[in-house]
Tab-separated table of C-alpha atoms and ligand atoms in Angstrom:
chain	number	residue	atom	x	y	z
R	64	MET	CA	0.000	0.000	0.000
R	65	SER	CA	1.395	3.412	-0.877
R	66	GLU	CA	1.177	6.249	1.645
R	67	ASP	CA	-1.416	7.943	-0.550
R	68	GLU	CA	-3.809	5.033	-0.151
R	69	THR	CA	-3.774	5.163	3.624
R	70	LEU	CA	-7.108	6.282	5.067
R	71	TRP	CA	-6.206	8.164	8.232
R	72	VAL	CA	-8.889	8.340	10.904
R	73	ALA	CA	-8.622	10.023	14.309
R	74	VAL	CA	-11.047	8.772	16.950
R	75	VAL	CA	-11.400	11.130	19.918
R	76	GLY	CA	-12.138	9.129	23.081
R	77	ALA	CA	-10.991	5.624	24.079
R	78	GLY	CA	-14.286	4.330	25.460
R	79	PRO	CA	-16.320	1.452	24.004
R	80	ALA	CA	-17.625	3.574	21.113
R	81	GLY	CA	-14.111	4.676	20.100
R	82	TYR	CA	-12.739	1.138	20.278
R	83	TYR	CA	-15.614	-0.442	18.360
R	84	THR	CA	-15.143	2.229	15.679
R	85	ALA	CA	-11.423	1.464	15.346
R	86	GLU	CA	-12.243	-2.250	15.188
R	87	ALA	CA	-14.968	-1.827	12.565
R	88	LEU	CA	-12.951	0.545	10.343
R	89	THR	CA	-9.834	-1.616	10.291
R	90	LYS	CA	-11.841	-4.796	9.745
R	91	ALA	CA	-13.704	-3.330	6.794
R	92	ASN	CA	-10.803	-1.490	5.125
R	93	GLU	CA	-7.237	-2.778	5.118
R	94	ASN	CA	-5.954	0.703	4.239
R	95	ALA	CA	-7.477	2.302	7.324
R	96	ARG	CA	-5.168	3.460	10.111
R	97	VAL	CA	-6.781	4.668	13.285
R	98	ASP	CA	-5.331	6.805	16.058
R	99	ILE	CA	-7.417	6.751	19.243
R	100	LEU	CA	-6.803	9.954	21.213
R	101	GLU	CA	-7.749	9.921	24.893
R	102	LYS	CA	-7.595	12.681	27.468
R	103	LEU	CA	-6.739	10.314	30.338
R	104	PRO	CA	-3.535	8.264	30.498
R	105	THR	CA	-5.842	5.208	30.710
R	106	PRO	CA	-8.094	3.661	28.041
R	107	TYR	CA	-11.644	2.224	28.163
R	108	GLY	CA	-13.789	5.206	29.242
R	109	LEU	CA	-16.728	4.271	31.451
R	110	ILE	CA	-15.711	0.615	31.473
R	111	ARG	CA	-12.978	1.728	33.857
R	112	GLY	CA	-14.607	4.816	35.385
R	113	GLY	CA	-18.355	4.099	35.304
R	114	VAL	CA	-19.238	0.390	35.351
R	115	ALA	CA	-19.637	-0.672	38.974
R	116	PRO	CA	-16.466	-1.846	40.745
R	117	ASP	CA	-18.190	-5.041	41.900
R	118	HIS	CA	-19.187	-5.968	38.329
R	119	GLN	CA	-15.759	-7.123	37.193
R	120	SER	CA	-17.123	-9.569	34.624
R	121	ILE	CA	-18.637	-6.631	32.709
R	122	LYS	CA	-15.331	-4.758	32.874
R	123	ASN	CA	-13.678	-7.758	31.177
R	124	VAL	CA	-14.977	-6.448	27.848
R	125	SER	CA	-11.818	-4.302	27.879
R	126	ARG	CA	-9.870	-7.404	26.765
R	127	ARG	CA	-11.511	-7.040	23.377
R	128	TYR	CA	-10.415	-3.383	23.228
R	129	GLU	CA	-6.878	-4.388	24.174
R	130	LYS	CA	-6.759	-6.672	21.121
R	131	THR	CA	-7.741	-3.724	18.939
R	132	SER	CA	-5.042	-1.566	20.563
R	133	LEU	CA	-2.434	-4.174	19.721
R	134	GLN	CA	-3.243	-4.200	16.000
R	135	ASP	CA	-0.528	-2.698	13.774
R	136	ASN	CA	-3.007	-0.288	12.232
R	137	VAL	CA	-4.365	1.119	15.511
R	138	ARG	CA	-2.614	3.339	18.052
R	139	PHE	CA	-3.706	4.508	21.516
R	140	LEU	CA	-2.444	7.972	22.433
R	141	GLY	CA	-3.402	8.836	25.989
R	142	ASN	CA	-2.975	11.976	28.069
R	143	LEU	CA	-3.972	13.961	24.979
R	144	GLU	CA	-7.080	16.090	25.351
R	145	ILE	CA	-8.782	17.510	22.302
R	146	GLY	CA	-9.724	21.082	23.110
R	147	ARG	CA	-6.709	21.481	25.416
R	148	ASP	CA	-3.650	19.992	23.666
R	149	LEU	CA	-4.972	19.983	20.124
R	150	SER	CA	-8.043	21.376	18.394
R	151	ILE	CA	-10.579	19.559	16.239
R	152	ALA	CA	-9.592	21.903	13.379
R	153	GLU	CA	-5.974	20.701	13.663
R	154	LEU	CA	-7.093	17.075	13.615
R	155	MET	CA	-9.254	17.739	10.558
R	156	GLU	CA	-6.155	19.054	8.765
R	157	LEU	CA	-4.168	15.941	9.611
R	158	TYR	CA	-6.707	13.138	9.106
R	159	ASP	CA	-9.118	12.071	6.362
R	160	ALA	CA	-11.868	11.690	8.954
R	161	VAL	CA	-12.323	12.570	12.613
R	162	VAL	CA	-14.759	10.713	14.895
R	163	ILE	CA	-15.920	12.230	18.169
R	164	ALA	CA	-16.389	9.441	20.738
R	165	THR	CA	-16.112	11.530	23.891
R	166	GLY	CA	-19.170	10.088	25.641
R	167	ALA	CA	-21.431	12.080	27.972
R	168	PRO	CA	-19.406	12.794	31.106
R	169	HIS	CA	-21.607	15.402	32.815
R	170	ASP	CA	-24.743	14.986	34.897
R	171	ARG	CA	-27.979	16.274	33.475
R	172	GLY	CA	-29.105	19.060	35.799
R	173	LEU	CA	-31.635	18.368	38.539
R	174	ASN	CA	-33.556	21.529	37.822
R	175	ILE	CA	-35.445	21.999	41.072
R	176	PRO	CA	-35.030	24.585	43.849
R	177	GLY	CA	-32.174	23.733	46.217
R	178	ALA	CA	-30.362	21.459	43.742
R	179	ASP	CA	-27.138	23.403	44.347
R	180	LYS	CA	-27.039	22.714	48.114
R	181	ALA	CA	-24.079	20.912	49.653
R	182	GLY	CA	-24.843	17.206	49.831
R	183	VAL	CA	-26.369	16.994	46.340
R	184	VAL	CA	-23.836	14.927	44.403
R	185	GLY	CA	-24.599	13.933	40.825
R	186	SER	CA	-24.009	10.342	39.807
R	187	ALA	CA	-21.250	11.225	37.287
R	188	ALA	CA	-19.223	12.696	40.140
R	189	PHE	CA	-20.174	10.104	42.759
R	190	VAL	CA	-19.598	7.087	40.514
R	191	GLY	CA	-16.369	8.648	39.197
R	192	TRP	CA	-15.238	9.160	42.794
R	193	TYR	CA	-15.734	5.569	43.925
R	194	ASN	CA	-14.222	4.352	40.627
R	195	SER	CA	-10.974	6.384	41.019
R	196	HIS	CA	-11.662	8.671	38.033
R	197	PRO	CA	-9.050	11.471	38.209
R	198	ASP	CA	-11.688	14.162	37.570
R	199	PHE	CA	-13.524	13.175	40.770
R	200	ALA	CA	-10.915	11.550	43.010
R	201	ASP	CA	-10.821	14.611	45.283
R	202	LEU	CA	-14.606	14.968	45.587
R	203	GLU	CA	-14.683	14.067	49.299
R	204	PRO	CA	-18.454	13.555	49.592
R	205	ASP	CA	-19.674	13.800	53.175
R	206	LEU	CA	-20.987	10.336	54.024
R	207	LYS	CA	-21.354	10.945	57.741
R	208	VAL	CA	-25.074	10.784	57.099
R	209	ASP	CA	-27.870	8.493	58.183
R	210	SER	CA	-30.155	8.872	55.184
R	211	VAL	CA	-29.406	9.087	51.443
R	212	VAL	CA	-31.890	9.621	48.607
R	213	VAL	CA	-30.909	8.279	45.188
R	214	ILE	CA	-33.063	9.680	42.386
R	215	GLY	CA	-33.644	7.501	39.350
R	216	ASN	CA	-34.884	4.056	38.405
R	217	GLY	CA	-32.179	2.899	36.019
R	218	ASN	CA	-29.120	0.698	36.435
R	219	VAL	CA	-26.908	3.640	37.465
R	220	ALA	CA	-29.214	4.294	40.444
R	221	VAL	CA	-29.114	0.570	41.263
R	222	ASP	CA	-25.289	0.610	41.096
R	223	VAL	CA	-25.115	3.583	43.449
R	224	VAL	CA	-27.451	2.090	46.071
R	225	ARG	CA	-25.680	-1.270	45.876
R	226	VAL	CA	-22.233	0.264	46.372
R	227	LEU	CA	-23.610	2.244	49.333
R	228	ALA	CA	-25.267	-0.858	50.787
R	229	LYS	CA	-22.610	-3.561	50.399
R	230	THR	CA	-20.171	-4.445	53.141
R	231	ALA	CA	-16.379	-4.476	52.821
R	232	GLU	CA	-16.573	-8.275	52.568
R	233	GLU	CA	-19.110	-8.064	49.750
R	234	MET	CA	-16.809	-5.627	47.911
R	235	ALA	CA	-13.649	-7.673	48.469
R	236	HIS	CA	-13.474	-8.835	44.826
R	237	SER	CA	-14.029	-5.317	43.514
R	238	ASP	CA	-11.713	-2.454	42.588
R	239	LEU	CA	-13.625	0.087	44.662
R	240	ALA	CA	-11.251	2.983	45.397
R	241	PRO	CA	-9.746	2.350	48.853
R	242	TYR	CA	-10.358	5.984	49.884
R	243	ALA	CA	-14.053	5.474	49.008
R	244	ALA	CA	-14.234	2.141	50.852
R	245	ASN	CA	-12.770	3.846	53.932
R	246	VAL	CA	-15.671	6.298	53.920
R	247	ILE	CA	-18.588	4.194	52.658
R	248	HIS	CA	-18.217	1.103	54.851
R	249	PRO	CA	-18.053	2.818	58.258
R	250	ALA	CA	-20.675	5.438	57.276
R	251	PRO	CA	-23.588	5.680	59.705
R	252	ILE	CA	-26.111	5.266	56.848
R	253	LYS	CA	-29.326	3.607	58.013
R	254	ASP	CA	-31.741	4.420	55.206
R	255	ILE	CA	-31.284	4.609	51.452
R	256	TYR	CA	-34.249	5.655	49.324
R	257	MET	CA	-34.362	4.938	45.618
R	258	CYS	CA	-37.015	7.210	44.136
R	259	GLY	CA	-38.481	6.973	40.656
R	260	ARG	CA	-41.165	9.250	39.278
R	261	ARG	CA	-42.873	6.437	37.405
R	262	GLY	CA	-44.097	3.014	38.477
R	263	PRO	CA	-42.310	-0.307	38.963
R	264	ILE	CA	-43.161	-1.600	35.482
R	265	ASP	CA	-41.853	1.596	33.833
R	266	ALA	CA	-38.532	1.375	35.690
R	267	LYS	CA	-35.491	0.921	33.445
R	268	PHE	CA	-33.365	-1.252	35.738
R	269	THR	CA	-32.655	-4.754	34.476
R	270	THR	CA	-33.682	-7.979	36.211
R	271	LYS	CA	-30.229	-9.180	37.235
R	272	GLU	CA	-29.310	-5.811	38.770
R	273	LEU	CA	-32.664	-5.568	40.600
R	274	GLY	CA	-32.338	-9.135	41.877
R	275	GLU	CA	-28.935	-8.366	43.415
R	276	LEU	CA	-30.654	-5.842	45.686
R	277	GLY	CA	-32.428	-8.739	47.368
R	278	GLN	CA	-29.181	-10.493	48.265
R	279	LEU	CA	-27.378	-7.876	50.329
R	280	THR	CA	-26.073	-9.181	53.634
R	281	HIS	CA	-26.129	-5.839	55.442
R	282	CYS	CA	-29.133	-4.189	53.848
R	283	SER	CA	-32.806	-5.051	53.766
R	284	THR	CA	-34.479	-4.014	50.488
R	285	VAL	CA	-38.148	-3.183	50.877
R	286	ALA	CA	-40.879	-2.364	48.380
R	287	ARG	CA	-44.424	-1.226	49.121
R	288	ALA	CA	-47.242	-3.629	48.272
R	289	ASP	CA	-49.580	-0.708	47.479
R	290	GLN	CA	-47.217	0.445	44.683
R	291	LEU	CA	-47.044	-2.915	42.918
R	292	PRO	CA	-49.609	-4.112	40.370
R	293	GLY	CA	-51.012	-7.643	40.641
R	294	GLU	CA	-49.626	-8.454	37.201
R	295	VAL	CA	-47.728	-6.870	34.315
R	296	THR	CA	-49.925	-5.289	31.643
R	297	GLY	CA	-49.425	-2.853	28.790
R	298	VAL	CA	-45.877	-3.785	27.786
R	299	ALA	CA	-44.516	-5.058	24.483
R	300	ASP	CA	-44.267	-8.857	24.141
R	301	LYS	CA	-40.469	-8.772	23.964
R	302	GLU	CA	-40.312	-6.970	27.329
R	303	LEU	CA	-42.910	-9.063	29.116
R	304	GLY	CA	-40.618	-11.793	30.483
R	305	ALA	CA	-38.167	-9.335	32.053
R	306	LYS	CA	-40.936	-7.154	33.508
R	307	VAL	CA	-42.625	-10.183	35.106
R	308	LYS	CA	-39.313	-11.186	36.685
R	309	ASN	CA	-38.801	-7.620	37.938
R	310	LEU	CA	-42.261	-7.617	39.488
R	311	ASN	CA	-41.545	-10.953	41.171
R	312	HIS	CA	-38.366	-9.522	42.708
R	313	LEU	CA	-40.261	-6.464	43.936
R	314	LYS	CA	-43.026	-8.621	45.410
R	315	ALA	CA	-40.377	-10.579	47.302
R	316	PHE	CA	-38.978	-7.268	48.653
R	317	VAL	CA	-42.412	-6.475	50.150
R	318	GLU	CA	-41.869	-9.366	52.569
R	319	ASN	CA	-38.575	-7.936	53.839
R	320	ASN	CA	-38.398	-6.299	57.205
R	321	PRO	CA	-37.401	-2.598	57.200
R	322	GLY	CA	-34.778	-2.199	59.891
R	323	GLY	CA	-34.153	-5.961	59.912
R	324	LYS	CA	-30.537	-5.289	58.898
R	325	PRO	CA	-28.228	-2.332	59.671
R	326	ARG	CA	-29.213	-0.577	56.423
R	327	THR	CA	-32.609	-0.433	54.706
R	328	LEU	CA	-33.147	0.295	51.032
R	329	HIS	CA	-36.617	1.708	50.400
R	330	MET	CA	-37.876	1.345	46.803
R	331	GLU	CA	-40.165	4.338	46.320
R	332	PHE	CA	-42.132	4.622	43.071
R	333	TYR	CA	-44.469	7.353	41.806
R	334	ALA	CA	-42.359	10.007	43.544
R	335	ARG	CA	-41.085	13.080	41.669
R	336	PRO	CA	-38.531	15.393	43.326
R	337	VAL	CA	-39.753	18.990	43.550
R	338	GLU	CA	-37.405	20.668	46.043
R	339	ILE	CA	-34.227	20.006	47.997
R	340	LEU	CA	-34.778	21.158	51.577
R	341	GLY	CA	-32.278	22.638	54.028
R	342	ASP	CA	-30.167	25.743	54.549
R	343	ASP	CA	-26.744	25.470	52.922
R	344	ARG	CA	-26.764	21.686	53.329
R	345	VAL	CA	-29.408	19.179	52.377
R	346	SER	CA	-31.731	18.225	55.224
R	347	GLY	CA	-34.407	16.558	53.141
R	348	ILE	CA	-36.175	16.297	49.833
R	349	ARG	CA	-39.756	17.171	48.933
R	350	LEU	CA	-41.404	14.790	46.500
R	351	GLU	CA	-44.723	14.836	44.709
R	352	ARG	CA	-46.853	11.742	44.293
R	353	THR	CA	-47.480	10.949	40.653
R	354	THR	CA	-49.593	8.703	38.517
R	355	VAL	CA	-48.764	7.357	35.070
R	356	ASP	CA	-51.519	7.589	32.439
R	357	ALA	CA	-52.313	5.082	29.683
R	358	GLU	CA	-49.900	6.844	27.281
R	359	GLY	CA	-47.112	6.566	29.836
R	360	HIS	CA	-47.111	10.254	30.833
R	361	CYS	CA	-46.125	11.008	34.401
R	362	ILE	CA	-48.729	13.256	36.064
R	363	GLY	CA	-48.239	15.117	39.348
R	364	SER	CA	-51.061	14.684	41.878
R	365	GLY	CA	-50.290	17.817	43.911
R	366	GLU	CA	-49.797	15.643	47.009
R	367	MET	CA	-46.359	16.364	48.516
R	368	PHE	CA	-44.331	14.440	51.062
R	369	ASP	CA	-40.868	14.953	52.538
R	370	VAL	CA	-38.053	12.485	53.135
R	371	ALA	CA	-35.363	13.471	55.632
R	372	CYS	CA	-31.863	12.945	54.216
R	373	GLN	CA	-28.440	14.556	54.258
R	374	MET	CA	-27.327	13.432	50.830
R	375	VAL	CA	-29.051	13.279	47.437
R	376	VAL	CA	-27.563	11.480	44.425
R	377	PRO	CA	-29.452	12.293	41.210
R	378	CYS	CA	-28.975	9.506	38.621
R	379	ILE	CA	-31.047	11.119	35.910
R	380	GLY	CA	-28.901	11.041	32.807
R	381	TYR	CA	-25.842	12.627	31.251
R	382	ARG	CA	-24.717	15.335	28.827
R	383	SER	CA	-21.717	15.496	26.535
R	384	GLU	CA	-19.071	18.184	26.870
R	385	GLU	CA	-18.884	20.839	24.177
R	386	ILE	CA	-15.825	20.909	21.930
R	387	ASP	CA	-14.627	24.173	20.362
R	388	GLY	CA	-15.552	24.399	16.705
R	389	VAL	CA	-18.206	21.657	16.804
R	390	ALA	CA	-21.943	22.475	16.858
R	391	PHE	CA	-23.637	21.400	20.104
R	392	HIS	CA	-27.309	20.914	20.930
R	393	GLN	CA	-27.797	22.515	24.358
R	394	ASP	CA	-31.179	20.918	25.104
R	395	TRP	CA	-30.166	17.426	24.071
R	396	GLY	CA	-26.638	17.746	25.484
R	397	LEU	CA	-24.986	16.124	22.459
R	398	PHE	CA	-23.494	16.832	19.029
R	399	PRO	CA	-26.333	17.095	16.492
R	400	ASN	CA	-25.718	14.579	13.743
R	401	ASP	CA	-27.367	12.655	10.962
R	402	GLU	CA	-26.788	8.949	11.687
R	403	GLY	CA	-23.336	9.890	13.001
R	404	HIS	CA	-22.425	12.439	10.311
R	405	ILE	CA	-21.778	15.891	11.844
R	406	SER	CA	-20.244	17.700	8.885
R	407	ASP	CA	-17.796	17.052	6.085
R	408	HIS	CA	-15.320	14.386	7.341
R	409	LEU	CA	-16.474	14.835	10.941
R	410	TYR	CA	-18.488	12.064	12.631
R	411	THR	CA	-19.662	10.980	16.066
R	412	VAL	CA	-20.422	7.645	17.774
R	413	GLY	CA	-21.570	6.291	21.124
R	414	TRP	CA	-23.003	8.480	23.861
R	415	ALA	CA	-21.665	11.650	22.205
R	416	LYS	CA	-23.816	10.761	19.199
R	417	ARG	CA	-27.036	9.415	20.686
R	418	GLY	CA	-26.982	10.393	24.379
R	419	PRO	CA	-26.738	8.017	27.343
R	420	SER	CA	-28.724	5.008	26.206
R	421	GLY	CA	-28.371	1.282	25.670
R	422	THR	CA	-25.785	-1.198	26.842
R	423	ILE	CA	-22.079	-1.468	26.041
R	424	GLY	CA	-23.008	-3.648	23.053
R	425	THR	CA	-25.260	-0.910	21.632
R	426	ASN	CA	-22.092	1.109	21.009
R	427	ARG	CA	-20.776	-1.707	18.809
R	428	THR	CA	-23.832	-1.767	16.551
R	429	ASP	CA	-23.675	2.010	16.438
R	430	ALA	CA	-19.943	2.066	15.607
R	431	ILE	CA	-20.312	-0.517	12.843
R	432	ALA	CA	-23.016	1.614	11.183
R	433	VAL	CA	-21.053	4.883	11.497
R	434	SER	CA	-17.881	3.195	10.240
R	435	ALA	CA	-19.751	1.958	7.157
R	436	LEU	CA	-20.931	5.529	6.562
R	437	ILE	CA	-17.389	6.884	6.897
R	438	LEU	CA	-16.017	4.311	4.469
R	439	ALA	CA	-18.779	5.137	1.990
R	440	GLU	CA	-18.214	8.906	2.205
R	441	VAL	CA	-14.485	9.390	2.797
R	442	THR	CA	-11.512	8.524	0.615
R	443	ALA	CA	-7.778	8.775	1.242
R	444	HIS	CA	-6.280	12.152	0.342
R	445	GLY	CA	-2.612	11.660	1.150
R	446	LYS	CA	-3.055	13.401	4.493
R	447	PRO	CA	-0.167	13.459	7.001
R	448	GLY	CA	-2.175	11.347	9.510
R	449	GLY	CA	-0.270	9.828	12.430
R	450	ARG	CA	3.112	11.132	11.314
R	451	GLY	CA	1.716	14.662	11.260
R	452	LEU	CA	0.280	14.129	14.718
R	453	ASP	CA	3.621	12.848	16.028
R	454	ALA	CA	5.345	15.976	14.708
R	455	LEU	CA	2.797	18.192	16.457
R	456	ILE	CA	3.162	16.206	19.688
R	457	GLU	CA	6.913	16.699	19.555
R	458	ALA	CA	6.653	20.387	18.711
R	459	ARG	CA	4.341	20.916	21.727
R	460	SER	CA	6.363	18.628	24.020
R	461	LEU	CA	3.248	16.674	24.939
R	462	ASN	CA	3.799	13.785	27.326
R	463	ILE	CA	1.820	11.122	25.504
R	464	VAL	CA	0.934	7.754	27.035
R	465	ARG	CA	1.258	4.922	24.500
R	466	PHE	CA	-0.437	1.563	24.934
R	467	LYS	CA	2.759	-0.042	26.290
R	468	ASP	CA	2.899	2.772	28.885
R	469	TRP	CA	-0.692	2.037	29.887
R	470	LYS	CA	0.295	-1.601	30.359
R	471	LYS	CA	2.886	-0.395	32.901
R	472	ILE	CA	0.175	1.522	34.751
R	473	GLU	CA	-2.073	-1.536	34.620
R	474	ALA	CA	0.685	-3.827	35.922
R	475	ALA	CA	1.410	-1.453	38.821
R	476	GLU	CA	-2.294	-1.314	39.706
R	477	GLU	CA	-2.530	-5.100	39.717
R	478	LYS	CA	0.614	-5.386	41.816
R	479	ALA	CA	-0.901	-3.028	44.401
R	480	ALA	CA	-4.025	-5.213	44.791
R	481	LEU	CA	-4.761	-6.457	48.289
R	482	GLY	CA	-6.277	-9.870	48.991
R	483	VAL	CA	-8.689	-11.011	46.289
R	484	ALA	CA	-9.140	-7.525	44.774
R	485	PRO	CA	-8.136	-7.356	41.095
R	486	ARG	CA	-6.238	-4.065	41.378
R	487	VAL	CA	-5.933	-0.743	43.179
R	488	LYS	CA	-6.432	1.963	40.582
R	489	PHE	CA	-4.417	5.141	40.478
R	490	ALA	CA	-6.771	8.045	40.962
R	491	HIS	CA	-4.396	10.889	40.119
R	492	ILE	CA	-2.807	11.528	36.740
R	493	SER	CA	0.497	12.541	38.355
R	494	ASP	CA	0.799	9.076	39.963
R	495	MET	CA	0.077	7.399	36.630
R	496	MET	CA	2.669	9.563	34.892
R	497	ASP	CA	5.250	8.686	37.568
R	498	ILE	CA	4.844	5.045	36.555
R	499	VAL	CA	4.998	5.881	32.846
R	500	ASN	CA	8.087	8.055	33.276
R	501	ASP	CA	9.913	5.677	35.623
R	502	LYS	CA	13.047	4.947	33.614
R	503	ASN	CA	14.002	2.075	35.967
R	504	ASP	CA	10.815	0.242	35.202
R	505	SER	CA	10.895	0.165	31.407
B	619	LIG	C1	-22.336	4.493	36.105
B	619	LIG	C2	-22.466	3.710	34.816
B	619	LIG	C3	-22.517	2.335	34.856
B	619	LIG	C4	-22.670	1.620	33.668
B	619	LIG	N1	-22.762	0.265	33.737
B	619	LIG	C5	-22.981	-0.441	32.613
B	619	LIG	C6	-23.125	-1.850	32.676
B	619	LIG	O1	-23.007	-2.450	33.749
B	619	LIG	N2	-23.390	-2.523	31.512
B	619	LIG	C7	-23.527	-1.865	30.308
B	619	LIG	O2	-23.809	-2.505	29.281
B	619	LIG	N3	-23.384	-0.517	30.231
B	619	LIG	C8	-23.118	0.195	31.338
B	619	LIG	N4	-22.979	1.552	31.264
B	619	LIG	C9	-23.043	2.210	29.935
B	619	LIG	C10	-21.685	2.177	29.186
B	619	LIG	O3	-20.666	2.537	30.087
B	619	LIG	C11	-21.746	3.136	27.991
B	619	LIG	O4	-22.675	2.591	27.050
B	619	LIG	C12	-20.423	3.335	27.276
B	619	LIG	O5	-19.347	3.563	28.157
B	619	LIG	C13	-20.505	4.536	26.319
B	619	LIG	O6	-19.326	4.537	25.549
B	619	LIG	P1	-18.681	5.854	24.927
B	619	LIG	O7	-17.423	5.370	24.300
B	619	LIG	O8	-19.685	6.555	24.092
B	619	LIG	O9	-18.362	6.827	26.153
B	619	LIG	P2	-17.303	6.689	27.356
B	619	LIG	O10	-17.237	5.314	27.869
B	619	LIG	O11	-17.661	7.762	28.305
B	619	LIG	O12	-15.884	7.041	26.689
B	619	LIG	C14	-15.569	8.360	26.278
B	619	LIG	C15	-14.062	8.564	26.371
B	619	LIG	O13	-13.719	9.825	25.786
B	619	LIG	C16	-12.723	10.464	26.581
B	619	LIG	N5	-12.777	11.915	26.309
B	619	LIG	C17	-13.752	12.773	26.668
B	619	LIG	N6	-13.474	14.014	26.229
B	619	LIG	C18	-12.291	13.939	25.572
B	619	LIG	C19	-11.489	14.889	24.887
B	619	LIG	N7	-11.844	16.175	24.793
B	619	LIG	N8	-10.317	14.488	24.333
B	619	LIG	C20	-9.935	13.165	24.395
B	619	LIG	N9	-10.678	12.223	25.050
B	619	LIG	C21	-11.842	12.600	25.607
B	619	LIG	C22	-13.128	10.091	27.997
B	619	LIG	O14	-12.061	10.260	28.914
B	619	LIG	C23	-13.538	8.634	27.811
B	619	LIG	O15	-12.436	7.761	27.962
B	619	LIG	C24	-22.790	2.302	32.422
B	619	LIG	C25	-22.726	3.699	32.396
B	619	LIG	C26	-22.551	4.401	33.582
B	619	LIG	C27	-22.519	5.898	33.554
C-alpha cells in the first residue's frame, strides 16, 4: 500500500464507542489506520470509570479493546485532550476523517429549587469518585449521614445504592477505590431511598441488577405492596418476560423487614422530586406523588411528602461536553448529527452521538453503522495522519501515554491489589505519569 492510499482516521475518546469504531474501520478497510486519542492516560472510558467496581465480569470487555489496541493499524495515544492539547480543526487538517467518541461525562441538571445545596452529588461525580476517576478523586463527599436519597430508576441508580449498601466483605473482589471504601463502609447510613417518578413496570433497571438488591447481607431491600400491580400489563411482548421477573423480585422485597438489617433500602415509586430542603446543606427532599396515564405520561397529583436525608444522588442522565468548533445541541446535550455524520469528514459515535442510552453492546452496533458511513463517504487524500500528529506532539512537548505505557500503569495497579481484589487503581494523573516516566521500570 502506498502512503497515498492510507485512510487516516482520528477517533477522539478511548471508550467502548471509540474502540468499536477502530475495530470496525480496520476490519472493513485494510488501508485504514486509526489513532485513538484519549484525554486520560488510561483507556476504556466508562468501562474503567463508570461500570460498577463489583461488576468485574462486565469490565472484562476491555480485553476485546486491548486486542484492537495491539493491532498494527491502531494506536492509543493517551494523556492527549482535544480542546486542550490539540483542536478539532488541527485534527481535521491531519486526518481524512475525525470521529468524536467523547461520551457524555456530565450529569444532566436536577432543575429543582435547592439542587445546588451541599450534599447533592450527581451520579457522574459520585460514581467517578468511587471508581478512582481522576476528575472526581478529590470529591470528598460527606458520608457521615444516616439517610441518602438516590433519584432515578435505572441501572446507574441501582449501582449507586448497591455500592452504598454492600459491606467491605461483599466488595472484596471489587476495585472500589480504597479511599471510598474507607468512607462508605463505616458510614452511619441507616436508610437509602431509591425514588423513581414512574411506576415499577416503567422502571429501566434490568432484572439481574434488581435481583442483586435482594441479596445484600447488610441491607434489607423493601418495596411497598400498594405500589405494585397484581400483574404486568401494557408492555410489548419482547419486554414481558423481564418485567414479570422484575415484578416478582419487587413482590419478594415487600416481605422484607425494614430495619431488619443495619441498612434499609426503600424502593419508592411514583415520587417526583420537587425541592431540595435545608439551609446550605441538604436536610431533606420534597417529592410529589405521581400517577402514570395510559400513554405513559407522568402526572403530578399535587400531594407532597418529605423524606429526611443529608445526601441526594441524582442519577437522571448525562450530557456530553462541548468541543470548540463543533456544533452542540444545548437541550439534548450532544453533538447534532445525521446517523453519526456531523459535517464534512467529521463524525460521532456512542453516547456523544445518541446520548446516554443502551448497553455497552449498543455502542458496537452504532460504531459498525457509522464506520460503514465513513467508508462510503471518505476517501484517502494523502493526508499526514499519524506522522503529522507525532510531529505536532513533539513540537508541543506533549507527554503522551502509548499503549505499552498504559500496560505499565495496569501492571502497577494489579501489583498493588490487596487480597482477592483485582487491582488498586491510580486516581491521580500525576501518579500514573510517575509510573509511565519511571526509567528504571521500562
Ligand atoms: C455508572 C455507569 C454504569 C454503567 N454500567 C454499565 C453496565 O453495567 N453494563 C452496560 O452494558 N453498560 C453500562 N454503562 C453504559 C456504558 O458505560 C456506555 O454505554 C459506554 O461507556 C458509552 O461509551 P462511549 O465510548 O460513548 O463513552 P465513554 O465510555 O464515556 O468514553 C468516552 C471517552 O472519551 C474520553 N474523552 C472525553 N473528552 C475527551 C477529549 N476532549 N479528548 C480526548 N478524550 C476525551 C473520555 O475520557 C472517555 O475515555 C454504564 C454507564 C454508567 C454511567
